[in-house]
Amino acid sequence: MNRPETHDRARVQSAVMVLPGGTTWQTIDPAVAEAPHLLAAVAAASPTDIWVAGHADQQPLLARWDGSSWVVPPGPEPEAALVGAGIQGIALTSGPVRAIAVGGGYDRLGGTEVPLIRHWNGSSWSASAAPEPASDYVLTDVTAAGVGAWAVGHGFPWGAAGPVALHWSGTDWQAVTMPQIPKGKLLAVSATGPDDVWAVGADDRSGLITHYDGRAWTRVPAPSTRFPLTDVIAITPDEAWAVGRDRVLQWNGRKWKRVKAPITAANTITATAPDDVWVAGGHGELAHYDGHRWTVTTSPQPMGDSTVWLASASVPDGVCMVGSHQVVRATAVDTDSTISAQSSD
């Protein structure tokens, strides 16, 4: 038998962690679904009631952590015509529809992008029809706002369609007129109530901020950014935060301003209060603002700097993060057999 030759192969699996009661970060078993899969969204009622969303095998993935194990509840059958379908945003709501998840995929039969909307009734997920025309756009995020909700996204072809916003009244979805921004797209949305909703994204290559005041959506001036804004958190009508790559922006009730923060690859931001703000991103970066200063925190092992945090959520007694984590598969090969062993960082 020849001496085995060993190769290291990297693969990506989901990363989930929670900070309960402001203590220390705790990682959660990543076995949301069979690998490979990617998580892009999270919503939580408590550290022991966490919903995560993303995609697995080119189809939407929705799973719940109950404090001890993962459960993938029943939902619509996979649509064979959809390519790259996934969930990009999820929010907990009130009423008969207890949660809403949104995303999109490519319909290879129709030759167009289509939005996905899922409703949770407490026992199963069901598909909800998007308002007409229900094609040529995808949805990227959703937030509860009073008894209703807002979902945002962008149309196709990008560069000609612009931002998209849908409103859920509690009974049906309606498309709402948005500012004309041909190269605009919305990537995240957050609200303090039905008349205070923020949505951020990109206008071509720079950041874009829009606001809904209960009557109409308007574009709001913001400091220049070299990259899209990828997340926003509305805390009060006089305080909101947005992030994108090397920019952290704060709304003080009158205008948006840039805030110096010790993070260079910010993807997501969440907060439990104005003096408890968390920013996370690539390379496992975590930064915390206590109302006076920033503190850099390292993601716990086995996450470390090989983790990319993509989404976050806060609850009264905790904060949670989801994203992707690179693990190493060591493979030994000889002329007679193949031996594989997997280990995490």
Coordinates of C-alpha atoms in Angstrom, one line a residue:
M1 CA 0.0 0.0 0.0
N2 CA 1.4 3.4 -0.9
R3 CA 1.7 6.1 1.8
P4 CA -1.4 8.2 2.0
E5 CA -1.3 11.8 0.7
T6 CA -3.3 14.2 2.8
H7 CA -5.2 17.2 1.6
D8 CA -7.1 19.9 3.5
R9 CA -10.5 20.8 2.0
A10 CA -12.6 23.7 3.3
R11 CA -16.3 23.6 3.4
V12 CA -18.9 26.0 4.8
Q13 CA -21.6 25.3 7.3
S14 CA -24.0 27.4 9.4
A15 CA -22.8 29.4 12.4
V16 CA -25.2 30.3 15.3
M17 CA -24.4 31.8 18.6
V18 CA -26.3 33.6 21.4
L19 CA -25.5 36.0 24.2
P20 CA -28.1 35.4 26.9
G21 CA -28.5 38.0 29.6
G22 CA -25.3 39.9 28.6
T23 CA -23.1 37.1 30.0
T24 CA -20.8 35.4 27.5
W25 CA -21.3 34.3 23.9
Q26 CA -22.4 30.7 23.5
T27 CA -22.2 28.7 20.3
I28 CA -25.2 26.5 19.2
D29 CA -24.9 23.2 17.5
P30 CA -24.7 24.0 13.8
A31 CA -26.7 20.9 12.7
V32 CA -29.6 23.0 11.4
A33 CA -29.8 20.8 8.4
E34 CA -27.6 18.4 6.5
A35 CA -24.5 20.3 5.1
P36 CA -24.0 22.3 3.1
H37 CA -26.4 25.0 3.9
L38 CA -26.2 28.8 4.5
L39 CA -28.1 30.9 7.0
A40 CA -28.9 34.5 6.1
A41 CA -31.6 35.6 8.6
V42 CA -32.6 35.2 12.2
A43 CA -35.5 36.2 14.5
A44 CA -35.8 35.3 18.2
A45 CA -38.4 35.5 21.0
S46 CA -35.8 34.4 23.5
P47 CA -32.4 32.6 23.6
T48 CA -34.4 29.3 23.7
D49 CA -36.8 30.2 20.9
I50 CA -34.7 31.2 17.8
W51 CA -35.8 31.0 14.1
V52 CA -33.1 30.9 11.4
A53 CA -33.5 31.0 7.7
G54 CA -31.5 30.5 4.5
H55 CA -31.2 27.9 1.9
A56 CA -30.1 24.2 1.5
D57 CA -29.9 22.3 -1.8
Q58 CA -31.1 25.3 -3.7
Q59 CA -34.3 25.4 -1.7
P60 CA -35.6 27.6 1.2
L61 CA -34.6 26.6 4.7
L62 CA -36.5 27.5 7.9
A63 CA -35.6 26.0 11.2
R64 CA -36.2 26.6 14.9
W65 CA -33.9 26.2 18.0
D66 CA -35.9 25.3 21.1
G67 CA -33.0 25.5 23.5
S68 CA -31.8 21.9 23.1
S69 CA -32.3 20.9 19.5
W70 CA -33.1 22.0 16.0
V71 CA -36.5 21.4 14.4
V72 CA -37.4 21.9 10.7
P73 CA -41.2 22.3 10.7
P74 CA -43.3 21.3 7.7
G75 CA -43.8 23.7 4.9
P76 CA -44.5 24.0 1.1
E77 CA -43.0 21.3 -1.1
P78 CA -39.8 22.4 -3.0
E79 CA -40.6 24.0 -6.3
A80 CA -38.6 22.2 -9.0
A81 CA -38.7 25.1 -11.4
L82 CA -36.9 27.4 -8.9
V83 CA -33.1 27.7 -9.0
G84 CA -31.2 29.1 -6.0
A85 CA -34.3 29.7 -4.0
G86 CA -33.7 30.9 -0.4
I87 CA -35.0 32.9 2.5
Q88 CA -33.3 36.2 3.2
G89 CA -35.4 37.7 6.0
I90 CA -37.6 36.6 8.8
A91 CA -39.7 38.4 11.5
L92 CA -41.9 37.4 14.4
T93 CA -45.4 39.0 14.1
S94 CA -48.7 39.1 16.1
G95 CA -52.0 37.7 15.1
P96 CA -52.9 34.4 13.3
V97 CA -49.7 34.8 11.2
R98 CA -47.1 34.5 13.9
A99 CA -44.0 34.8 11.7
I100 CA -43.2 35.9 8.2
A101 CA -40.3 34.9 6.0
V102 CA -39.3 36.3 2.6
G103 CA -36.8 35.6 -0.1
G104 CA -36.6 34.8 -3.8
G105 CA -35.5 32.5 -6.5
Y106 CA -35.1 32.2 -10.3
D107 CA -38.0 30.5 -12.2
R108 CA -36.2 28.7 -15.0
L109 CA -39.5 28.0 -16.7
G110 CA -40.7 31.6 -16.7
G111 CA -37.2 33.0 -17.1
T112 CA -37.6 35.5 -14.3
E113 CA -36.9 36.2 -10.7
V114 CA -39.8 35.6 -8.3
P115 CA -40.4 36.7 -4.7
L116 CA -41.1 34.1 -1.9
I117 CA -43.3 34.8 1.1
R118 CA -43.9 32.3 3.9
H119 CA -46.4 32.5 6.8
W120 CA -46.1 30.6 10.1
N121 CA -49.4 29.7 11.9
G122 CA -47.8 28.1 14.9
S123 CA -47.5 24.6 13.5
S124 CA -46.5 24.9 9.8
W125 CA -45.3 27.2 7.1
S126 CA -47.5 28.1 4.1
A127 CA -46.8 29.9 0.9
S128 CA -48.4 33.3 0.6
A129 CA -49.0 34.9 -2.8
A130 CA -47.1 38.1 -3.5
P131 CA -49.1 41.0 -5.0
E132 CA -49.2 41.3 -8.8
P133 CA -47.1 41.5 -10.7
A134 CA -45.6 38.6 -8.7
S135 CA -42.4 38.4 -10.7
D136 CA -39.3 40.3 -11.8
Y137 CA -38.3 41.0 -8.2
V138 CA -37.0 39.4 -5.0
L139 CA -37.5 40.2 -1.3
T140 CA -34.5 40.6 1.0
D141 CA -35.9 41.4 4.4
V142 CA -39.0 41.8 6.5
T143 CA -39.9 43.5 9.8
A144 CA -42.9 43.7 12.0
A145 CA -44.5 47.1 12.3
G146 CA -47.5 47.4 14.6
V147 CA -50.2 44.8 13.6
G148 CA -48.7 44.6 10.1
A149 CA -45.3 44.1 8.5
W150 CA -43.0 45.5 5.8
A151 CA -41.0 43.5 3.3
V152 CA -38.4 45.1 1.0
G153 CA -36.3 44.0 -1.9
H154 CA -35.5 45.1 -5.5
G155 CA -36.5 44.4 -9.0
F156 CA -34.9 42.9 -12.1
P157 CA -33.2 43.7 -14.3
W158 CA -31.1 45.5 -11.7
G159 CA -30.2 48.9 -12.8
A160 CA -33.6 49.6 -14.3
A161 CA -36.3 48.5 -11.8
G162 CA -35.3 50.0 -8.4
P163 CA -36.4 49.4 -4.8
V164 CA -39.5 47.3 -3.9
A165 CA -41.6 47.5 -0.7
L166 CA -44.6 45.4 0.2
H167 CA -47.0 46.1 3.2
W168 CA -48.7 43.3 5.1
S169 CA -51.9 44.7 6.7
G170 CA -52.6 41.6 8.8
T171 CA -54.8 40.2 6.1
D172 CA -53.1 40.7 2.7
W173 CA -50.0 42.1 0.9
Q174 CA -50.0 45.3 -1.1
A175 CA -47.2 46.8 -3.2
V176 CA -46.4 50.4 -2.1
T177 CA -45.0 53.2 -4.3
M178 CA -41.2 53.8 -3.7
P179 CA -38.9 56.7 -4.7
Q180 CA -37.7 56.3 -8.3
I181 CA -34.1 55.1 -8.0
P182 CA -33.4 53.0 -11.1
K183 CA -30.1 51.5 -9.7
G184 CA -31.5 51.2 -6.2
K185 CA -32.1 48.1 -4.2
L186 CA -33.1 47.5 -0.6
L187 CA -31.4 44.9 1.6
A188 CA -32.7 45.4 5.1
V189 CA -35.6 46.9 7.0
S190 CA -36.4 47.7 10.6
A191 CA -39.3 49.6 12.4
T192 CA -40.3 51.0 15.8
G193 CA -43.9 51.2 14.7
P194 CA -46.2 51.6 11.7
D195 CA -45.1 55.3 11.1
D196 CA -41.4 54.8 11.7
V197 CA -39.8 52.3 9.2
W198 CA -36.2 52.4 7.9
A199 CA -34.9 50.5 4.9
V200 CA -31.4 50.5 3.6
G201 CA -29.5 49.2 0.6
A202 CA -27.6 50.5 -2.4
D203 CA -27.9 53.1 -5.1
D204 CA -25.5 51.6 -7.7
R205 CA -22.4 51.1 -5.6
S206 CA -23.1 53.5 -2.7
G207 CA -25.4 53.3 0.3
L208 CA -29.1 54.1 0.2
I209 CA -31.4 55.0 3.1
T210 CA -35.2 55.4 2.8
H211 CA -37.9 56.1 5.5
Y212 CA -41.6 55.5 5.8
D213 CA -43.5 58.0 8.1
G214 CA -46.9 56.4 7.9
R215 CA -47.8 58.2 4.7
A216 CA -45.1 57.7 2.1
W217 CA -41.6 56.4 1.5
T218 CA -38.9 59.0 1.0
R219 CA -35.2 58.9 0.4
V220 CA -33.2 60.4 3.3
P221 CA -29.8 62.1 2.9
A222 CA -26.9 60.1 4.4
P223 CA -23.1 60.3 4.6
S224 CA -21.4 59.0 1.5
T225 CA -20.4 55.3 1.6
R226 CA -18.3 53.3 -0.8
F227 CA -20.4 50.2 -0.4
P228 CA -24.0 49.2 0.1
L229 CA -25.6 49.4 3.5
T230 CA -26.5 45.8 4.5
D231 CA -28.4 46.1 7.7
V232 CA -30.4 48.6 9.9
I233 CA -31.8 48.6 13.4
A234 CA -34.5 51.1 14.5
I235 CA -34.4 51.5 18.3
T236 CA -36.6 54.6 18.8
P237 CA -37.9 57.3 16.5
D238 CA -34.8 59.4 17.5
E239 CA -32.3 56.6 17.2
A240 CA -31.4 54.1 14.5
W241 CA -28.2 52.5 13.2
A242 CA -27.1 51.2 9.8
V243 CA -24.0 49.4 8.7
G244 CA -22.2 48.4 5.5
R245 CA -18.6 47.2 5.2
D246 CA -16.4 49.9 6.8
R247 CA -19.2 52.3 7.7
V248 CA -21.4 52.6 10.8
L249 CA -24.0 55.3 10.6
Q250 CA -26.3 56.6 13.4
W251 CA -29.6 58.5 13.2
N252 CA -30.1 61.1 15.9
G253 CA -33.6 62.2 15.1
R254 CA -32.5 64.9 12.7
K255 CA -29.8 63.4 10.4
W256 CA -27.6 60.5 9.8
K257 CA -24.0 60.8 10.8
R258 CA -21.0 58.5 10.5
V259 CA -19.7 56.9 13.7
K260 CA -16.1 55.7 14.2
A261 CA -16.3 52.0 15.1
P262 CA -13.5 49.5 15.4
I263 CA -14.8 47.2 12.6
T264 CA -13.8 47.0 9.0
A265 CA -16.2 44.4 7.6
A266 CA -19.6 45.1 9.1
N267 CA -22.5 43.1 7.8
T268 CA -25.1 43.2 10.5
I269 CA -26.2 45.3 13.5
T270 CA -28.7 44.8 16.4
A271 CA -29.4 46.4 19.7
T272 CA -31.5 45.8 22.9
A273 CA -31.2 49.5 23.8
P274 CA -29.3 52.7 22.8
D275 CA -26.5 51.7 25.2
D276 CA -26.4 48.0 24.0
V277 CA -25.5 47.9 20.3
W278 CA -23.8 45.0 18.6
V279 CA -22.1 45.1 15.1
A280 CA -20.7 41.9 13.4
G281 CA -19.3 41.0 10.1
G282 CA -16.6 39.1 8.2
H283 CA -13.5 37.5 9.9
G284 CA -15.6 36.9 13.0
E285 CA -15.5 40.5 14.0
L286 CA -17.7 41.7 16.9
A287 CA -17.9 45.2 18.2
H288 CA -20.1 46.4 21.2
Y289 CA -21.2 50.0 22.0
D290 CA -22.3 50.7 25.5
G291 CA -23.5 54.3 24.9
H292 CA -20.0 55.8 25.5
R293 CA -17.3 53.6 23.8
W294 CA -16.8 50.6 21.6
T295 CA -15.3 47.3 22.7
V296 CA -14.0 44.7 20.3
T297 CA -14.9 41.1 21.1
T298 CA -13.6 37.9 19.4
S299 CA -16.1 35.3 18.3
P300 CA -15.8 32.2 20.5
Q301 CA -14.2 29.0 19.3
P302 CA -14.8 27.1 17.1
M303 CA -16.1 30.2 15.2
G304 CA -13.2 32.5 15.5
D305 CA -12.0 34.5 12.5
S306 CA -13.2 31.9 10.0
T307 CA -16.8 33.0 10.6
V308 CA -18.8 35.5 8.5
W309 CA -21.7 36.9 10.5
L310 CA -24.6 37.8 8.2
A311 CA -27.6 38.5 10.4
S312 CA -28.5 39.3 14.0
A313 CA -31.4 39.8 16.3
S314 CA -32.1 41.0 19.8
V315 CA -34.5 40.0 22.5
P316 CA -35.2 41.4 25.9
D317 CA -32.7 39.1 27.5
G318 CA -30.2 38.3 24.7
V319 CA -28.6 38.8 21.3
C320 CA -28.1 36.1 18.6
M321 CA -26.0 36.0 15.5
V322 CA -26.1 33.7 12.4
G323 CA -23.8 33.3 9.4
S324 CA -21.4 30.8 7.9
H325 CA -18.3 29.1 9.3
Q326 CA -15.5 27.5 7.4
V327 CA -14.5 24.0 8.6
V328 CA -11.6 21.9 7.5
R329 CA -12.0 18.4 6.1
A330 CA -8.7 16.5 6.1
T331 CA -8.7 13.8 3.5
A332 CA -6.1 11.0 3.2
V333 CA -5.8 9.3 -0.1
D334 CA -3.9 6.1 -1.1
T335 CA -3.9 3.8 -4.1
D336 CA -6.2 1.3 -2.5
S337 CA -8.7 3.3 -0.5
T338 CA -9.9 6.8 0.6
I339 CA -10.0 7.7 4.3
S340 CA -11.8 10.9 5.4
A341 CA -11.8 12.6 8.7
Q342 CA -13.5 15.8 9.6
S343 CA -12.5 18.3 12.3
S344 CA -13.5 21.8 13.1
D345 CA -11.3 24.7 14.1

